PDB file of C-alpha atoms and ligand atoms in Angstrom:
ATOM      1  CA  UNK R   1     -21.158  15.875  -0.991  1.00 88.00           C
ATOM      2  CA  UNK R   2     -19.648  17.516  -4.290  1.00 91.00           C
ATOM      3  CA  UNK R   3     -20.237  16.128  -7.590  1.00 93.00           C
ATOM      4  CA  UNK R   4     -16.581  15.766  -8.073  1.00 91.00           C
ATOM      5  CA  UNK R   5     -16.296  13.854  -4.975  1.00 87.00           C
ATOM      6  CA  UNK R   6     -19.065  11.674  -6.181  1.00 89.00           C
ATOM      7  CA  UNK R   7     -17.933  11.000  -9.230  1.00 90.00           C
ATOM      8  CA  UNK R   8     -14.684  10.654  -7.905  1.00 86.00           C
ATOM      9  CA  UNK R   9     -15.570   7.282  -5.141  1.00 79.00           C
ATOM     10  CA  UNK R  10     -17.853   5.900  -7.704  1.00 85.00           C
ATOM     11  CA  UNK R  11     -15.194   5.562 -10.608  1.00 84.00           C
ATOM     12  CA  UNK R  12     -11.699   4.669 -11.130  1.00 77.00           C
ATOM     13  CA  UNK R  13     -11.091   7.919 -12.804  1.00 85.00           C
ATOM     14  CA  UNK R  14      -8.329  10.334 -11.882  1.00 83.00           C
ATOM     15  CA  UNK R  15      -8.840  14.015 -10.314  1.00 85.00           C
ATOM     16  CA  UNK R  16      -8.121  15.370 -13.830  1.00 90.00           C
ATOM     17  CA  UNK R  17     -10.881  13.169 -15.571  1.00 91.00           C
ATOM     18  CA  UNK R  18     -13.352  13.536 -13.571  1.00 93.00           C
ATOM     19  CA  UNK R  19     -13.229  17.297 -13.750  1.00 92.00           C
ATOM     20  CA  UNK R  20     -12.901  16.893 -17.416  1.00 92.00           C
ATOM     21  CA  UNK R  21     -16.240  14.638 -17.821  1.00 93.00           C
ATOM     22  CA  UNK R  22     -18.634  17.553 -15.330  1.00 95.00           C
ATOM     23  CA  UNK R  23     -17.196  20.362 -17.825  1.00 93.00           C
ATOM     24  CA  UNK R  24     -18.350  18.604 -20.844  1.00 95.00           C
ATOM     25  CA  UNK R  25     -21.421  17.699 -19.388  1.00 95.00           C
ATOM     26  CA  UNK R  26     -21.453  14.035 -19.350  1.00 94.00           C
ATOM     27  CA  UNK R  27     -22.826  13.920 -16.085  1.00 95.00           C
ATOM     28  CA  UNK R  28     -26.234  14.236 -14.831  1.00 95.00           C
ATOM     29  CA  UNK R  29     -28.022  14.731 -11.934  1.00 93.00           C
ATOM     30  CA  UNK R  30     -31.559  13.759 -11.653  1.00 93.00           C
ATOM     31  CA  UNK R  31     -31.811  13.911 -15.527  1.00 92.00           C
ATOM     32  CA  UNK R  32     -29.910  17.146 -15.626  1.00 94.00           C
ATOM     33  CA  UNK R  33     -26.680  18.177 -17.096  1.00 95.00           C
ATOM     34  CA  UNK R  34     -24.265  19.711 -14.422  1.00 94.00           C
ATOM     35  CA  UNK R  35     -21.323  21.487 -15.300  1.00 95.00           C
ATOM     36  CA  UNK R  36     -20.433  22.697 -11.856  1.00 94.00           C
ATOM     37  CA  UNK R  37     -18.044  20.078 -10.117  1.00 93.00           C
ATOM     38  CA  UNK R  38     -18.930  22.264  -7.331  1.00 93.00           C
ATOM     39  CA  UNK R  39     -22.510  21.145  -6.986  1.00 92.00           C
ATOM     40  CA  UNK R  40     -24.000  19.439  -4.111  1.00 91.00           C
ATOM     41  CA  UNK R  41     -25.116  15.960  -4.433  1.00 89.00           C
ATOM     42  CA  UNK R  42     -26.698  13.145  -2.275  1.00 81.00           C
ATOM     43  CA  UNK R  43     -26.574   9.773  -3.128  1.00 72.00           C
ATOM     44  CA  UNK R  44     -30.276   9.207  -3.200  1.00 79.00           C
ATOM     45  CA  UNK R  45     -30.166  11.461  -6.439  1.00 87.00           C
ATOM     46  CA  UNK R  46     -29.986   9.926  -9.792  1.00 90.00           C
ATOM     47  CA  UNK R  47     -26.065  10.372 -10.818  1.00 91.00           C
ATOM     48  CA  UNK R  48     -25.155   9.232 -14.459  1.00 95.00           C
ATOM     49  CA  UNK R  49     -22.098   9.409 -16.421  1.00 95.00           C
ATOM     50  CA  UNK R  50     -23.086   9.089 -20.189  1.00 94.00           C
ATOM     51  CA  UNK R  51     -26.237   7.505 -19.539  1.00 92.00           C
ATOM     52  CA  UNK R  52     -24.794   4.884 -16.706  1.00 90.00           C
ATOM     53  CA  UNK R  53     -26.089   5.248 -13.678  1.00 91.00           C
ATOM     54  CA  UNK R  54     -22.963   5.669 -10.836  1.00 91.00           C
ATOM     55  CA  UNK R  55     -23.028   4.054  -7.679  1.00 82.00           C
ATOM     56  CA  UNK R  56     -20.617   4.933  -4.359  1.00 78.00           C
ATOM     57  CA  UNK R  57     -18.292   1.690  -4.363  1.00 77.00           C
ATOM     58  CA  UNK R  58     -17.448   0.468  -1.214  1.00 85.00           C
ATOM     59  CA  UNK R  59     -14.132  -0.560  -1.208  1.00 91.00           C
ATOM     60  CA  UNK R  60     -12.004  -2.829   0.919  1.00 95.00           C
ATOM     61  CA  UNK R  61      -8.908  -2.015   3.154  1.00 97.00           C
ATOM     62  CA  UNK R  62      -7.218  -4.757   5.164  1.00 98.00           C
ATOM     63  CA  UNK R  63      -4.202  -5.522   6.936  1.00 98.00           C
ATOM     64  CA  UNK R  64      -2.620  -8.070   7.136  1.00 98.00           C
ATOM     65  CA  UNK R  65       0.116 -10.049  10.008  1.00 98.00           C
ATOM     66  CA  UNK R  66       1.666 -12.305   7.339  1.00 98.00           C
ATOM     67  CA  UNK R  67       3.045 -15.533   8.338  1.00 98.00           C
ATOM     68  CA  UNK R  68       6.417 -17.033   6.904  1.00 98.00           C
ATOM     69  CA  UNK R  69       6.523 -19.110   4.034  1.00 98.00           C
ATOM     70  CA  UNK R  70       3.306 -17.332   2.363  1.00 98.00           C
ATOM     71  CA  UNK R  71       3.304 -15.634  -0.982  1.00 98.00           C
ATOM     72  CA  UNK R  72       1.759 -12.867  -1.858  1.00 97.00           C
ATOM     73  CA  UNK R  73       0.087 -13.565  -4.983  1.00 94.00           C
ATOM     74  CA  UNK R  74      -3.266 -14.296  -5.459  1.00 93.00           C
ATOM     75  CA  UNK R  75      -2.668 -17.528  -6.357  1.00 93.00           C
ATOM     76  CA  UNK R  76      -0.859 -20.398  -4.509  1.00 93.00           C
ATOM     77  CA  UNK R  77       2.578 -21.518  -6.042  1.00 93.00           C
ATOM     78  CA  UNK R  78       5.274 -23.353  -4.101  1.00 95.00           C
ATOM     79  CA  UNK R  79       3.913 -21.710  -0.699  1.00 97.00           C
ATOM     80  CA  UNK R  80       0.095 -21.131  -0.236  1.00 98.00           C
ATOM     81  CA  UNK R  81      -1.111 -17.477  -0.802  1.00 98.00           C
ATOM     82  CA  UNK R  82      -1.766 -15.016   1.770  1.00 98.00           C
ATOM     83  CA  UNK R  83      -5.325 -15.101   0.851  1.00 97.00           C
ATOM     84  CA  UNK R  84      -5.753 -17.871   2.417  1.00 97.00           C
ATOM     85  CA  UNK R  85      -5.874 -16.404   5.725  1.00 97.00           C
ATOM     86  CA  UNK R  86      -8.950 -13.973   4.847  1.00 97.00           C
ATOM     87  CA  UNK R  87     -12.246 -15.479   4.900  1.00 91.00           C
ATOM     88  CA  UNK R  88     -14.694 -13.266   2.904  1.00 93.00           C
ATOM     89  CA  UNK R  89     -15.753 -12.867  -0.503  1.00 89.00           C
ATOM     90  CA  UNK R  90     -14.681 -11.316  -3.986  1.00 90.00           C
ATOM     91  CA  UNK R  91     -10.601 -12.570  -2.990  1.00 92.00           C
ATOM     92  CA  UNK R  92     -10.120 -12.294  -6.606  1.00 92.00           C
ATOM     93  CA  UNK R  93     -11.082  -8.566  -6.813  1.00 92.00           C
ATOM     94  CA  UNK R  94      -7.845  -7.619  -4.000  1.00 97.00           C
ATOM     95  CA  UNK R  95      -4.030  -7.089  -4.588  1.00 97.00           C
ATOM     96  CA  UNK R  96      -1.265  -6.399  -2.528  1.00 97.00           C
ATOM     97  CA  UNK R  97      -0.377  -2.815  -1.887  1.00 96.00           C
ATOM     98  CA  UNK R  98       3.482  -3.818  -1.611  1.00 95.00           C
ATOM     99  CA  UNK R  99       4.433  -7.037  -1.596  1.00 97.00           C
ATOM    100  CA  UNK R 100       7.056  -8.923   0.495  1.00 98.00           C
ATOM    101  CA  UNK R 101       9.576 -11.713   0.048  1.00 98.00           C
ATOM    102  CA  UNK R 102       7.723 -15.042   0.857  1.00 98.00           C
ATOM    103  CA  UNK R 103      10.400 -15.852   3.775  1.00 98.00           C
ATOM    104  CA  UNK R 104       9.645 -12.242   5.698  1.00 98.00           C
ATOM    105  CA  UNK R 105       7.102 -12.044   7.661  1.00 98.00           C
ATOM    106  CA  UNK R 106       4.445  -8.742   8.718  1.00 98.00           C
ATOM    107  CA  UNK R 107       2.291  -6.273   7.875  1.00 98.00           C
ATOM    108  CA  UNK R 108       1.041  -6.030   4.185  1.00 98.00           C
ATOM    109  CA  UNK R 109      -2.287  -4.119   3.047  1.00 98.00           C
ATOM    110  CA  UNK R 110      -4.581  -5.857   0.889  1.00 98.00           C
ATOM    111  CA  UNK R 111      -7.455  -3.136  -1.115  1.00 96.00           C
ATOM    112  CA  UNK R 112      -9.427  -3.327  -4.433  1.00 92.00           C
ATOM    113  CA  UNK R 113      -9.003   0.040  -4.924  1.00 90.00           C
ATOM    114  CA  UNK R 114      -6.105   0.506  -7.899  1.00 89.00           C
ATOM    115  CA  UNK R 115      -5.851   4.534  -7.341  1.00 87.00           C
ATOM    116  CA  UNK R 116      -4.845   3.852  -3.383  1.00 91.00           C
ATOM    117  CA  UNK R 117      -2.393   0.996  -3.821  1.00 93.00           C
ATOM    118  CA  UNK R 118      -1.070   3.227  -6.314  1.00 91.00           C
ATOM    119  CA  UNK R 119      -1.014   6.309  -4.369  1.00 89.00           C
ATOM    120  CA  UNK R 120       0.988   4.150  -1.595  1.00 91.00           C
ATOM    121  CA  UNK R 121       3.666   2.460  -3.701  1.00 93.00           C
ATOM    122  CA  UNK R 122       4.449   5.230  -6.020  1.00 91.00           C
ATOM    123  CA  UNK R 123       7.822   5.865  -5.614  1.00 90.00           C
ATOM    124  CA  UNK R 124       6.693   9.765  -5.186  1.00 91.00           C
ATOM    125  CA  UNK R 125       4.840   8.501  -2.428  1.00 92.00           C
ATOM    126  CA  UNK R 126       7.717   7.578  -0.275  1.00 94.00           C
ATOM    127  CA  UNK R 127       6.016   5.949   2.382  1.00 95.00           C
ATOM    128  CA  UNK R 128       8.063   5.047   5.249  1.00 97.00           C
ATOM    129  CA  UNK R 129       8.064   1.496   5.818  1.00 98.00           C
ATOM    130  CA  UNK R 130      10.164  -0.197   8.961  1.00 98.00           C
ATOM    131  CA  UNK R 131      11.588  -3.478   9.121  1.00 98.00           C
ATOM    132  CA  UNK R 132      12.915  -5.679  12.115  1.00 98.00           C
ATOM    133  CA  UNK R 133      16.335  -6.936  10.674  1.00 98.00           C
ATOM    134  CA  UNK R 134      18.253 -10.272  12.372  1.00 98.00           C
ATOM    135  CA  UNK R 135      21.804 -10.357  10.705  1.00 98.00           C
ATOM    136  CA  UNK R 136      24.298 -13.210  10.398  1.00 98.00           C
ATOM    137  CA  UNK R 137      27.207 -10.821  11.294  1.00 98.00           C
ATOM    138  CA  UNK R 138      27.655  -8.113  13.901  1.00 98.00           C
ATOM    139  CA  UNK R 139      26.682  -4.353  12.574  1.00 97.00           C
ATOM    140  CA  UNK R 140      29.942  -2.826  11.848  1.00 96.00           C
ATOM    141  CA  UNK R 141      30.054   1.367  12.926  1.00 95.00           C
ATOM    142  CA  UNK R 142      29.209   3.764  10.263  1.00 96.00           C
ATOM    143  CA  UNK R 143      26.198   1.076   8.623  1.00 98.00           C
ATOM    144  CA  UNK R 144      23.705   3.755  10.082  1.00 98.00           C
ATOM    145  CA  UNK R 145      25.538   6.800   8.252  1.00 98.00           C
ATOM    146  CA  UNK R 146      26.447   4.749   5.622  1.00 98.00           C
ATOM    147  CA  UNK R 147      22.446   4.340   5.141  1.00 98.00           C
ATOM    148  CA  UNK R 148      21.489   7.668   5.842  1.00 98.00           C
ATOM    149  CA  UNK R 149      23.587   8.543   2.794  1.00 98.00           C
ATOM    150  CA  UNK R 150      22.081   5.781   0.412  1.00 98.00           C
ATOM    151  CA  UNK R 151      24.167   3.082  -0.660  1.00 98.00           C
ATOM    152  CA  UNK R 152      24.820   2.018  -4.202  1.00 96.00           C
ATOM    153  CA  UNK R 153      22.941  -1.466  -5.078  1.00 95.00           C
ATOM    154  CA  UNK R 154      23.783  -3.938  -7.673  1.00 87.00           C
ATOM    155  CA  UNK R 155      22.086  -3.112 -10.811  1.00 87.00           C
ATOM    156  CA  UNK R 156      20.763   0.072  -9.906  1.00 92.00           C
ATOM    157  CA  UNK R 157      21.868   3.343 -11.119  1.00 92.00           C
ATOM    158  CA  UNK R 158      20.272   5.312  -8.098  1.00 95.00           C
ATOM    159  CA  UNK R 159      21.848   5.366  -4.770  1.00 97.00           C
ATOM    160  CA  UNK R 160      18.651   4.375  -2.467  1.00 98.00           C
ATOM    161  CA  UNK R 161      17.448   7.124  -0.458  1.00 98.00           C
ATOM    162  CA  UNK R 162      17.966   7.898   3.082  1.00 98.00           C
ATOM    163  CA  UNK R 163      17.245   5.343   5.383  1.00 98.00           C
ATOM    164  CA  UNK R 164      17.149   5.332   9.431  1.00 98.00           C
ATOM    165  CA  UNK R 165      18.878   2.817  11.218  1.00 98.00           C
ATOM    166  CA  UNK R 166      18.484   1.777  14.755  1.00 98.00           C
ATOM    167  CA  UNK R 167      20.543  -0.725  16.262  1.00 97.00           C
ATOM    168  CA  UNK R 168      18.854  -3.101  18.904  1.00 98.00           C
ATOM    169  CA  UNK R 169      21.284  -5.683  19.516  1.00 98.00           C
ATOM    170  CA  UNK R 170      24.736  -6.213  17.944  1.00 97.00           C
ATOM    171  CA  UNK R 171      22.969  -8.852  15.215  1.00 98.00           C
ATOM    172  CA  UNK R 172      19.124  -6.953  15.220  1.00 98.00           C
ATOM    173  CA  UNK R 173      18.427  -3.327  13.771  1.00 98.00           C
ATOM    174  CA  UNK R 174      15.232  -1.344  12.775  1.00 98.00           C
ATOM    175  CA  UNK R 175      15.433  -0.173   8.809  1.00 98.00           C
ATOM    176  CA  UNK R 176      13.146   2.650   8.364  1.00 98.00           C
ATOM    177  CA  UNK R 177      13.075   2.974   3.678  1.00 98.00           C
ATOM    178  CA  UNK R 178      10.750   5.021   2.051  1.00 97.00           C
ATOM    179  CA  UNK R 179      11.213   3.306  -1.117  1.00 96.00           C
ATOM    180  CA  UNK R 180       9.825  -0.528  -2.119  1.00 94.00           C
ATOM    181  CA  UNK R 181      13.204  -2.049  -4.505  1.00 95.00           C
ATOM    182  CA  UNK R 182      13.252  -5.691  -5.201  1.00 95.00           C
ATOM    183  CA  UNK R 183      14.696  -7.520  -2.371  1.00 97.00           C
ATOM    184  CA  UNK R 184      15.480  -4.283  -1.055  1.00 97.00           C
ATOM    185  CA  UNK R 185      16.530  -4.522   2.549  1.00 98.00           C
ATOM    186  CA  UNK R 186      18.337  -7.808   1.922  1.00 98.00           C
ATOM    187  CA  UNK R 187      20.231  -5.916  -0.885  1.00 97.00           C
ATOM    188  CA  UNK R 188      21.097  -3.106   1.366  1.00 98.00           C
ATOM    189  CA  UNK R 189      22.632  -5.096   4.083  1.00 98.00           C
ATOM    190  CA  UNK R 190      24.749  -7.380   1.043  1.00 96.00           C
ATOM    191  CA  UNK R 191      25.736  -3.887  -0.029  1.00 96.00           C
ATOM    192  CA  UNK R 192      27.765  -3.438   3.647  1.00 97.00           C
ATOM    193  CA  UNK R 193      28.762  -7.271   3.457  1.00 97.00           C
ATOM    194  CA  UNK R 194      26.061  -8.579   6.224  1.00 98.00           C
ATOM    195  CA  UNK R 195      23.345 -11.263   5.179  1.00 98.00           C
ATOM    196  CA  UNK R 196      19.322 -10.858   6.897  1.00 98.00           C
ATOM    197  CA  UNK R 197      18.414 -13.591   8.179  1.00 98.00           C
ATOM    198  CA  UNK R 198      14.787 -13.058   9.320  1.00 98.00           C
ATOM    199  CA  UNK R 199      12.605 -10.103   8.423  1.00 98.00           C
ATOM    200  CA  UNK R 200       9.649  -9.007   9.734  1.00 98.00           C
ATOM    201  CA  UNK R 201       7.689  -5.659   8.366  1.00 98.00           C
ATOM    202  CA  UNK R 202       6.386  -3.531  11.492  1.00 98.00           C
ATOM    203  CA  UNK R 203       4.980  -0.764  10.567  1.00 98.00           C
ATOM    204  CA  UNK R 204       3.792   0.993   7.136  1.00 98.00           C
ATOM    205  CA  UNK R 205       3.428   4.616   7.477  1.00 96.00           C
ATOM    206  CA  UNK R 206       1.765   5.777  10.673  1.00 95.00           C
ATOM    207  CA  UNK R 207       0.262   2.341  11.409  1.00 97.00           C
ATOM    208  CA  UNK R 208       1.899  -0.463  13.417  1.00 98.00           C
ATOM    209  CA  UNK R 209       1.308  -3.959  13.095  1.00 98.00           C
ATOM    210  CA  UNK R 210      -1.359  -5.010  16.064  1.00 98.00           C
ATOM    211  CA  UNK R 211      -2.821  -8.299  14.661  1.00 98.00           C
ATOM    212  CA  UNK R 212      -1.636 -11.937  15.189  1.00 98.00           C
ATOM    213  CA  UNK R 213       0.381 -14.254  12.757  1.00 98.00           C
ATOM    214  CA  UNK R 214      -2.386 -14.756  10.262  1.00 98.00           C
ATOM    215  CA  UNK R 215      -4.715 -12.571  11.449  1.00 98.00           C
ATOM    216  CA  UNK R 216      -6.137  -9.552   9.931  1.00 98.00           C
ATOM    217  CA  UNK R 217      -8.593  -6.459  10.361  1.00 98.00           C
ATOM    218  CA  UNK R 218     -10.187  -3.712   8.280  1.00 98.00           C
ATOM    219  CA  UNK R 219      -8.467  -0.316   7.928  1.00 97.00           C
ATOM    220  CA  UNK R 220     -10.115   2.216   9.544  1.00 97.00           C
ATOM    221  CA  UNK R 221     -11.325   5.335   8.013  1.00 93.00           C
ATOM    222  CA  UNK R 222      -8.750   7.011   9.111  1.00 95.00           C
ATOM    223  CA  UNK R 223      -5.747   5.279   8.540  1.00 96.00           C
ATOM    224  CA  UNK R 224      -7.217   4.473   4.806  1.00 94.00           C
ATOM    225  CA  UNK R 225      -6.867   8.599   4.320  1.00 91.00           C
ATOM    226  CA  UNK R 226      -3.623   8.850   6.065  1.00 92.00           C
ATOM    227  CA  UNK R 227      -1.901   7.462   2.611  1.00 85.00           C
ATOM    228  CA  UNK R 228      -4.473   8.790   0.110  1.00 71.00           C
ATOM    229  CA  UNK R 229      -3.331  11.306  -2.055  1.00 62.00           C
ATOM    230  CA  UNK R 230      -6.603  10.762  -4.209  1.00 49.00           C
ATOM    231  CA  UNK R 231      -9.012   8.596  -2.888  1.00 42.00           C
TER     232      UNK R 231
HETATM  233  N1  LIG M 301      13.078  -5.945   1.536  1.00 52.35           N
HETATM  234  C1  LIG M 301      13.410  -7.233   1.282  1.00 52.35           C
HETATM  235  O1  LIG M 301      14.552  -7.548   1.024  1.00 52.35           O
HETATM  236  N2  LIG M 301      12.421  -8.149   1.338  1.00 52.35           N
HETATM  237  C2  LIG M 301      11.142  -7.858   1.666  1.00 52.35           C
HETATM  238  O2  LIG M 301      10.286  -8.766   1.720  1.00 52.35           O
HETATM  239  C3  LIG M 301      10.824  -6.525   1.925  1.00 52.35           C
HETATM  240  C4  LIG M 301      11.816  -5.586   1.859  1.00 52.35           C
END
């Protein structure tokens, strides 16, 4: 593999740093200086950044069916923590790569790795995200187009951006956003005078929810890279 790869899975640091550390030679190979982010590597060689020998880091990518009435924090408060439901070690070391409300229920991916939550939830990122709506009221005509232009929410300068709307039932839509605002789907619907009154997050990107209330599995390879923008 390239040094800068290396360097790159065995850090936290950015593209931009890790370049920066090869070129001033604060990385070694084998007892070596290489400036060459170019350079092959394996990881049975010696690799050290300023003296401290680096190690590949493994890190974790779930997801996540979550159940009503569950929080996503790592610690319980009025409702017990989603963490609950994962039985295996280091809990403390995960977050929540965009969190939802603790009465909507679905998919949420759970990582240690910073740099990949972060290249998810960015708003840059603008990872699609689609959500099974149940209203109070009927969907009046024009909601859809009204979304696909953005609405105006309270408190927010910004209209939201496009959003796709498909209509299921008179009372049940899917919201396709590609942003993450507070309460934002519940806000959106308030903003053409309908309330939600269940939500449930399907899919996240190109991956669709396939595990049971409470259950969970490990990302695959794959669908970890298929929202890294610099893993
Ligand atoms: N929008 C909301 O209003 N709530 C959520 O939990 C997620 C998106």
């Amino acid at each position: 593999m390239r040094l800068d790869k290396f360097v790159s899975k065995s850090t936290e640091l950015t593209k931009s740093e890790v370049f920066q550390c090869i070129k001033v030679g604060e990385i070694s190979v084998n007892d070596q200086i290489i400036t060459n982010e170019a350079a092959q590597v394996h990881e049975n060689n010696t690799i050290t950044l300023n003296g401290v020998t680096l190690k590949t880091r493994q890190f974790r990518y779930i997801l996540m069916h979550k159940p009503a009435n569950t929080i996503c924090s790592n610690i319980d408060e009025i409702y017990p923590s989603v963490f609950n439901y994962l039985d295996i070690e280091k809990i403390s070391e995960l977050h929540i790569a965009g969190r939802l409300d603790a009465d909507t229920t679905g998919m949420i991916l759970i990582t240690d790795n910073g740099r990949w939550s972060f290249s998810l939830t960015a708003p840059s990122s603008q990872c699609p995200k689609t959500y099974r709506v149940k209203l109070s009221k009927e969907l009046k005509t024009g909601v859809a187009a009204t979304f696909e232009k953005g609405v105006k929410l309270q408190g927010e300068q910004k209209l939201t951006l496009p959003a796709t709307l498909q209509q299921i039932t008179s009372t049940e839509a899917l919201l396709t956003i590609t942003e993450g605002k507070f309460h934002q789907v519940k806000r959106m619907f308030a903003s053409v005078g309908n309330r939600v009154v269940s939500l449930h997050r399907e899919k996240i990107g190109d991956i669709s929810l396939d595990v049971g209330v409470g259950q969970w599995r490990y990302l695959t390879d794959a669908e970890v890279q298929s929202f890294a923008t610099e893993t």
